[in-house]
XYZ file of C-alpha atoms in Angstrom:
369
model
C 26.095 3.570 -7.661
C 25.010 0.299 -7.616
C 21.944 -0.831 -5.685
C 20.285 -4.545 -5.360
C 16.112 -4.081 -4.561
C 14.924 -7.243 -3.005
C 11.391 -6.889 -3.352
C 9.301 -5.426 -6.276
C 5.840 -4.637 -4.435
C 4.804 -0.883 -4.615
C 7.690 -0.189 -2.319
C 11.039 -1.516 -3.809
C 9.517 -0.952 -7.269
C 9.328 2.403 -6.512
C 12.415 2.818 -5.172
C 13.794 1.074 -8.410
C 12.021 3.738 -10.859
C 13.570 6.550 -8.651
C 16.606 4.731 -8.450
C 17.541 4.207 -11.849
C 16.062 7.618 -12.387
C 19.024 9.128 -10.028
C 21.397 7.103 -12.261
C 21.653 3.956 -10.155
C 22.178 0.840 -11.695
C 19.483 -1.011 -10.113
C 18.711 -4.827 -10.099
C 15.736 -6.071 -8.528
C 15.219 -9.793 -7.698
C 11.513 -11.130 -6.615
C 9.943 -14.828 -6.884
C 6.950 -12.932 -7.308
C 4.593 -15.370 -4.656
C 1.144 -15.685 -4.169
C 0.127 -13.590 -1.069
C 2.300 -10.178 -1.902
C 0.950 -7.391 0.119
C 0.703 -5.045 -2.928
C -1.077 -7.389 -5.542
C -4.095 -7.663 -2.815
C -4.262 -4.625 -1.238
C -7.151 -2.360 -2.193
C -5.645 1.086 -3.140
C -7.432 3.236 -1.087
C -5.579 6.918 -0.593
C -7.349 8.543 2.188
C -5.392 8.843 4.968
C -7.037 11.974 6.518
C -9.952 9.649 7.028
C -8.164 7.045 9.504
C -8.463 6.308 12.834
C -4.557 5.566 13.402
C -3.303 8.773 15.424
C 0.011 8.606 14.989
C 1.743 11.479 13.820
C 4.840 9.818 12.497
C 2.261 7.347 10.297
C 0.417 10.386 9.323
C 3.139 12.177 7.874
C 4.305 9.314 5.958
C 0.938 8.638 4.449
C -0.248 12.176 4.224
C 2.876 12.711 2.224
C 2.093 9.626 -0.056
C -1.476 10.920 -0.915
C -0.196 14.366 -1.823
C 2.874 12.643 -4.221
C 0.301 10.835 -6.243
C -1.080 13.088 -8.777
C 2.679 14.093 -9.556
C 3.886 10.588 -9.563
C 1.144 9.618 -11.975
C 2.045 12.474 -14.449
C 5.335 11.340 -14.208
C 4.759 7.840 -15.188
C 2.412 8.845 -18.098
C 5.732 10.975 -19.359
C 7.575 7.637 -19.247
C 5.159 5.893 -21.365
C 2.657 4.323 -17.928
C -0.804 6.158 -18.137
C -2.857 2.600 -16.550
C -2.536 2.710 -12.857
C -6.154 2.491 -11.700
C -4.859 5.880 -10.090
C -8.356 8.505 -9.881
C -9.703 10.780 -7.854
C -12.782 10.215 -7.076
C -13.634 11.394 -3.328
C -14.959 9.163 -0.890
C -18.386 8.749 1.486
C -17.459 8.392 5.092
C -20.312 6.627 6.564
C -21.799 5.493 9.966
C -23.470 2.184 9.209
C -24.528 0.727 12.391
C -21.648 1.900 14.733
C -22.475 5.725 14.432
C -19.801 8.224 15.315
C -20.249 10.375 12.021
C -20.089 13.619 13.808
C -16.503 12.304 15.165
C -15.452 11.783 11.778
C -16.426 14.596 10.573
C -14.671 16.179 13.160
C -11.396 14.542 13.216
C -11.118 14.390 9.572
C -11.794 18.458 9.322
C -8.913 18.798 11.622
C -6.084 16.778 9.642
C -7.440 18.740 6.215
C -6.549 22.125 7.788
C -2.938 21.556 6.541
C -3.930 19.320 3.705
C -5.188 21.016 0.817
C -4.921 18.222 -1.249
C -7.602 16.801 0.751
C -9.999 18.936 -1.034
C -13.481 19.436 0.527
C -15.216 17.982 2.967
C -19.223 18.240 3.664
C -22.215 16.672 4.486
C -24.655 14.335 1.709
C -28.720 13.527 2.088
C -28.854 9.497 2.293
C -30.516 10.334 -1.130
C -27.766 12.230 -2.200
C -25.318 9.898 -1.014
C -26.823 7.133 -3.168
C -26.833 8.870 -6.150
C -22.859 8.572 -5.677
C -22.775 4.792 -4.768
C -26.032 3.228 -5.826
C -25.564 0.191 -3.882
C -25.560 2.127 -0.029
C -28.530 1.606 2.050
C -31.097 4.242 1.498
C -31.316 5.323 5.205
C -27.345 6.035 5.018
C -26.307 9.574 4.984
C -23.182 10.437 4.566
C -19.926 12.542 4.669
C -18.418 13.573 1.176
C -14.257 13.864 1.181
C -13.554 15.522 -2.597
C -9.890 14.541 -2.226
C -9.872 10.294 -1.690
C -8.314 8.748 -4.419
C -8.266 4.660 -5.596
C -5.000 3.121 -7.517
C -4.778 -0.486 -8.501
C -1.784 -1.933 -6.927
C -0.817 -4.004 -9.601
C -0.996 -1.851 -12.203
C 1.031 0.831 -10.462
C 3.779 -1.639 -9.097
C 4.122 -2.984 -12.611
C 4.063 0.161 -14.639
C 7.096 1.239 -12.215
C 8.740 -1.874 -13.001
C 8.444 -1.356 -16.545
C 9.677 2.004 -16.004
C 12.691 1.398 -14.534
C 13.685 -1.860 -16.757
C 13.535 0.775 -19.852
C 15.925 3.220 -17.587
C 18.299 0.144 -17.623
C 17.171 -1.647 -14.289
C 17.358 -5.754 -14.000
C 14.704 -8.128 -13.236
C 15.589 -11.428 -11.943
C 12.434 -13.612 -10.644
C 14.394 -15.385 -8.086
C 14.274 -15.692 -4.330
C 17.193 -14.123 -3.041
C 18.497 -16.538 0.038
C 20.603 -15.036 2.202
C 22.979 -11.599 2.416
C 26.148 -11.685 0.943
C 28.891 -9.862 3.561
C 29.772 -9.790 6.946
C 27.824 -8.578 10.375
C 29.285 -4.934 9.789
C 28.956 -4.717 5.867
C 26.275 -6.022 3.065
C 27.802 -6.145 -0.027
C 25.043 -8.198 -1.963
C 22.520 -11.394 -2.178
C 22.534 -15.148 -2.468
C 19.925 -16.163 -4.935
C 19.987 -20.295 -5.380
C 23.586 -20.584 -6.544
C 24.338 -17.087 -7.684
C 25.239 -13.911 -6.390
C 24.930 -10.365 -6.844
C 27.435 -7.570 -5.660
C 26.161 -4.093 -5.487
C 27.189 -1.107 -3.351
C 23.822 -0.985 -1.140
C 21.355 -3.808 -0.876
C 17.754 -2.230 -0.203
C 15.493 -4.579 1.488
C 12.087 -4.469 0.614
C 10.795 -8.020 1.046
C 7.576 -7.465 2.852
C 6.265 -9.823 5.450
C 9.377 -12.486 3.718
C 12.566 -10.517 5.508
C 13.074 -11.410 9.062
C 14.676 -14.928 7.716
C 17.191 -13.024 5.888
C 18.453 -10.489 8.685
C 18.518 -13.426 11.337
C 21.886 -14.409 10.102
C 23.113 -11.033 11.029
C 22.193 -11.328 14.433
C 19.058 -8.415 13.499
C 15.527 -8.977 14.776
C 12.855 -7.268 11.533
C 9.752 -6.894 13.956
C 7.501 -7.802 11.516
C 4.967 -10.603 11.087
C 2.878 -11.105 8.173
C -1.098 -10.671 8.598
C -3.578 -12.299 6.662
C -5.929 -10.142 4.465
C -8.769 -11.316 2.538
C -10.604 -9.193 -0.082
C -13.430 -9.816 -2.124
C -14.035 -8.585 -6.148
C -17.305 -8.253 -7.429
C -18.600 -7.224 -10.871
C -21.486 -5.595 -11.638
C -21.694 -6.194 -15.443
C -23.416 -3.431 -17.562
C -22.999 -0.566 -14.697
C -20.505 2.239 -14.756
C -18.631 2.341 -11.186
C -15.725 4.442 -12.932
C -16.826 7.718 -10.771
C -17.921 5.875 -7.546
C -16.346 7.219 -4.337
C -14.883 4.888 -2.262
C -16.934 3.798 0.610
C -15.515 4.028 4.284
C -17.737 2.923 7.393
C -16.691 3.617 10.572
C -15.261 -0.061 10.880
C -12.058 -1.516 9.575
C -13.901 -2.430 5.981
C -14.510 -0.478 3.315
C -15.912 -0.967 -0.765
C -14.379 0.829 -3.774
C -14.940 0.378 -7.572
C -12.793 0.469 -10.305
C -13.349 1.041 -14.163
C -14.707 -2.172 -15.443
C -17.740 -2.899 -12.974
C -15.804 -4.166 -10.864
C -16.660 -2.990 -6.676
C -13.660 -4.261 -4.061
C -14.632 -5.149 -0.505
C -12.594 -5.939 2.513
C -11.152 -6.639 4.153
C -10.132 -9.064 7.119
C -6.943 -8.098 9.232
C -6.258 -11.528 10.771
C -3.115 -11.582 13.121
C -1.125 -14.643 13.815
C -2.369 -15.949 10.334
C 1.217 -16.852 9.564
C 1.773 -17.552 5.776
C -1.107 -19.352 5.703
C -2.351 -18.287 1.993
C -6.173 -20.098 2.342
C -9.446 -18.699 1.358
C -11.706 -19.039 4.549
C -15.064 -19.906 4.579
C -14.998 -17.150 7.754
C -13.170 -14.967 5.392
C -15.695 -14.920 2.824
C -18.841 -14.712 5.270
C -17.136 -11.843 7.343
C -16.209 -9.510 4.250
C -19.372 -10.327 2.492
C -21.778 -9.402 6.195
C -19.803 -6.233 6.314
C -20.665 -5.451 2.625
C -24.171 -6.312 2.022
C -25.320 -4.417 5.658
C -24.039 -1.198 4.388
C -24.435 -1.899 0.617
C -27.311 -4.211 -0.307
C -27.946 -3.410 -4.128
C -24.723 -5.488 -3.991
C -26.392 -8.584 -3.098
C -27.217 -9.865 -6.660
C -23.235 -8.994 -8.070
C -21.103 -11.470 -9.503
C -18.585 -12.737 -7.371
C -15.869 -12.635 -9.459
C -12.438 -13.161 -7.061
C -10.961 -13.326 -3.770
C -7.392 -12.110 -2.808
C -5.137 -12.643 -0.454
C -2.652 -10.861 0.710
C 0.153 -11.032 3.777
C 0.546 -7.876 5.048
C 3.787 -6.944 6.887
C 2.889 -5.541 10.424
C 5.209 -3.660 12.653
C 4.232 -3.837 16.330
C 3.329 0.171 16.464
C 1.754 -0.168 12.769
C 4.529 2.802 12.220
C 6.799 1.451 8.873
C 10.234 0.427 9.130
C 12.325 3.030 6.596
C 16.194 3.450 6.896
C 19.514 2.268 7.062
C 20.532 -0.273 9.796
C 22.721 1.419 12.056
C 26.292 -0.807 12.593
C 25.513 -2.382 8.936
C 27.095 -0.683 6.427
C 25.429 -1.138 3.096
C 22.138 -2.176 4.223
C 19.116 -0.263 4.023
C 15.453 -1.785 4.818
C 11.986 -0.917 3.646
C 9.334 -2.434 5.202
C 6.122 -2.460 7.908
C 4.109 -0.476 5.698
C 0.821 -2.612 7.591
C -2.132 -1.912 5.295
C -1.624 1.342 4.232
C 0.967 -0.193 1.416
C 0.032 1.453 -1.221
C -0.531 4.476 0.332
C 2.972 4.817 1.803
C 4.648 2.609 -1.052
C 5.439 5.116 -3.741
C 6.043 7.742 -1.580
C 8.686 5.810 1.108
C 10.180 4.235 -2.475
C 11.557 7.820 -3.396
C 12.621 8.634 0.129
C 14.730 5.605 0.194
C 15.977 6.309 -2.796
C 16.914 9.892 -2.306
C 18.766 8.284 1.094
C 20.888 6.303 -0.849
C 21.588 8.694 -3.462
C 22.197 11.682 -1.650
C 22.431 10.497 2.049
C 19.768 12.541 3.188
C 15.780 12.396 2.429
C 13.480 14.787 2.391
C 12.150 14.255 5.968
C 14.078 12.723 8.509
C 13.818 8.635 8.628
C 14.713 8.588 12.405
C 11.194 7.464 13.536
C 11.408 5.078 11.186
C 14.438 3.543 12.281
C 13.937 -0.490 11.032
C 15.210 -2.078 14.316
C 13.630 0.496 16.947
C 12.526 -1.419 20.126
């Protein structure tokens, strides 16, 4: 089988490693441009901790977080051990909105069928420090053993690499338009070129409307500006820090080289607008510093950002487009990307390969209104 990827964020690039791992012959064409959902996102993997309360989300990112650990060990058999991927737990904490006990309460009930979620149970604001230096010393906290952290880029490009060595094709060009008619896809435009395959997956992120419009097909999706903020702490070791999660929309987590992440803002009707803002910047930072002071005196060291693709019920878009033969679309994965990425990859995969995934893709259905 032959299979065209348009799109190599977390999503298609999985779906290219599981691809070519099914025997596919997969090629995979991406510009690569600045503002890529997946090179900005922050990798948190902790859905039992959000607020969103729908069950069809939950089961797609519940499902992602428990695929990790094997999809990592996989990737280190093929040669990809540097993901960012560790699990490291995370502190669920009030700051000035309260609410822990509702947290704590909610969360408990979505780890009753998630092992994998490990344990969950309550820190001192002493103890809680000792964990993430930087918190506020009045802050206690909730402790969730099972939160992970994975550095988008360094998982979307070791599955790249992965698949290129299992004979997959890389072109860095913007594919233009579908190559078929309103009832079949049978490839891409890119520039002056095309490529045939037997299935075109469409994984093009907040980029794709433009290139089902032709069709006659509506991709609800708009893109939505997030900015997120790097900061090194040079000399300290943040390699075991737990991710941080207030009770608000932001969040802080640290990676291996003293580096702490903050963000982020979720600004709708941003458009492709790919600007630092002084707002931006003064809005991640406020949310930071009143819930982590001791990072006050860090090195600002970068500032992504990324378009994220938002459906209108923040549920992804995963499937085959009914009346289209050949076409199959990946996409509204909002800001749980990398979450959801790797793990909707293989199911999109195993639907093309064996017509069927392992859950059903029906409430995913791309062009549900």
């Amino acid at each position: 089988m032959r299979v065209i990827v348009v799109g190599a964020g977390v999503l298609g690039a999985s779906a290219a490693y599981h691809l070519t791992a099914g025997g596919a012959e997969v090629t995979i064409l991406d510009p690569m441009l600045e503002g890529r959902a997946t090179a900005a996102g922050a990798g948190i993997v902790c859905p039992w901790r959000s607020a969103v309360s729908d069950a069809d989300w939950y089961r797609l990112a519940s499902g992602g977080a428990r695929d990790y650990p094997a999809l990592a060990a996989q990737l280190a058999e093929d040669g990809e051990a540097e993901l960012g991927y560790r699990r490291v737990g995370a502190l669920i904490v009030a700051g000035e909105d309260g609410g822990l006990p509702e947290a704590e309460a909610r969360t408990r009930a979505r780890m009753e069928a998630a092992p994998e979620a490990g344990t969950l149970h309550r820190l001192s604001p002493d103890e809680a420090r000792r964990l993430f230096p930087p918190l506020r010393p009045d802050e206690p906290a909730l402790h969730l053993s099972g939160a992970a952290r994975v550095d988008g880029r360094l998982l979307a490009a070791a599955l790249l690499r992965a698949a290129i060595r299992r004979g997959a094709e890389l072109h860095r060009d913007a594919v233009t338009g579908l190559v078929g008619t309103v009832s079949r896809v049978q490839g891409v435009r890119a520039g002056r070129r095309e490529f045939h395959a037997d299935a075109v997956l469409l994984a093009a992120g907040a980029w794709a409307p433009p290139l089902l419009a032709p069709l006659g097909l509506d991709l609800a999706v708009v893109p939505q500006r997030g900015q997120i903020l790097h900061l090194l702490l040079p000399g300290m070791q943040t390699r075991d820090w737990p991710v941080l999660l207030p009770m608000s929309s932001h969040y802080l987590l640290a990676f291996d080289d003293s580096r702490v992440v903050v963000g982020a803002t979720r600004e709708a009707g941003s458009g492709f607008d790919h600007r630092l803002t002084a707002g931006g910047v003064l809005q991640v930072l406020q949310q930071a510093l009143g819930i982590a002071p001791g990072l006050a005196s860090a090195t600002l060291h970068e500032m992504r950002i990324g378009m994220r693709p938002m459906s209108p019920d923040l549920k992804p878009l995963l499937g085959p487009v009914a009346g289209v033969d050949g076409l199959v679309i990946g996409n509204g994965l909002g800001a749980s990307g990398l979450t959801i990425g790797p793990y909707a990859g293989r199911l999109l995969a195993q639907r093309l390969l064996k017509g069927e995934a392992e859950i059903s893709l029906a409430p995913y259905d791309p062009l549900r209104r």
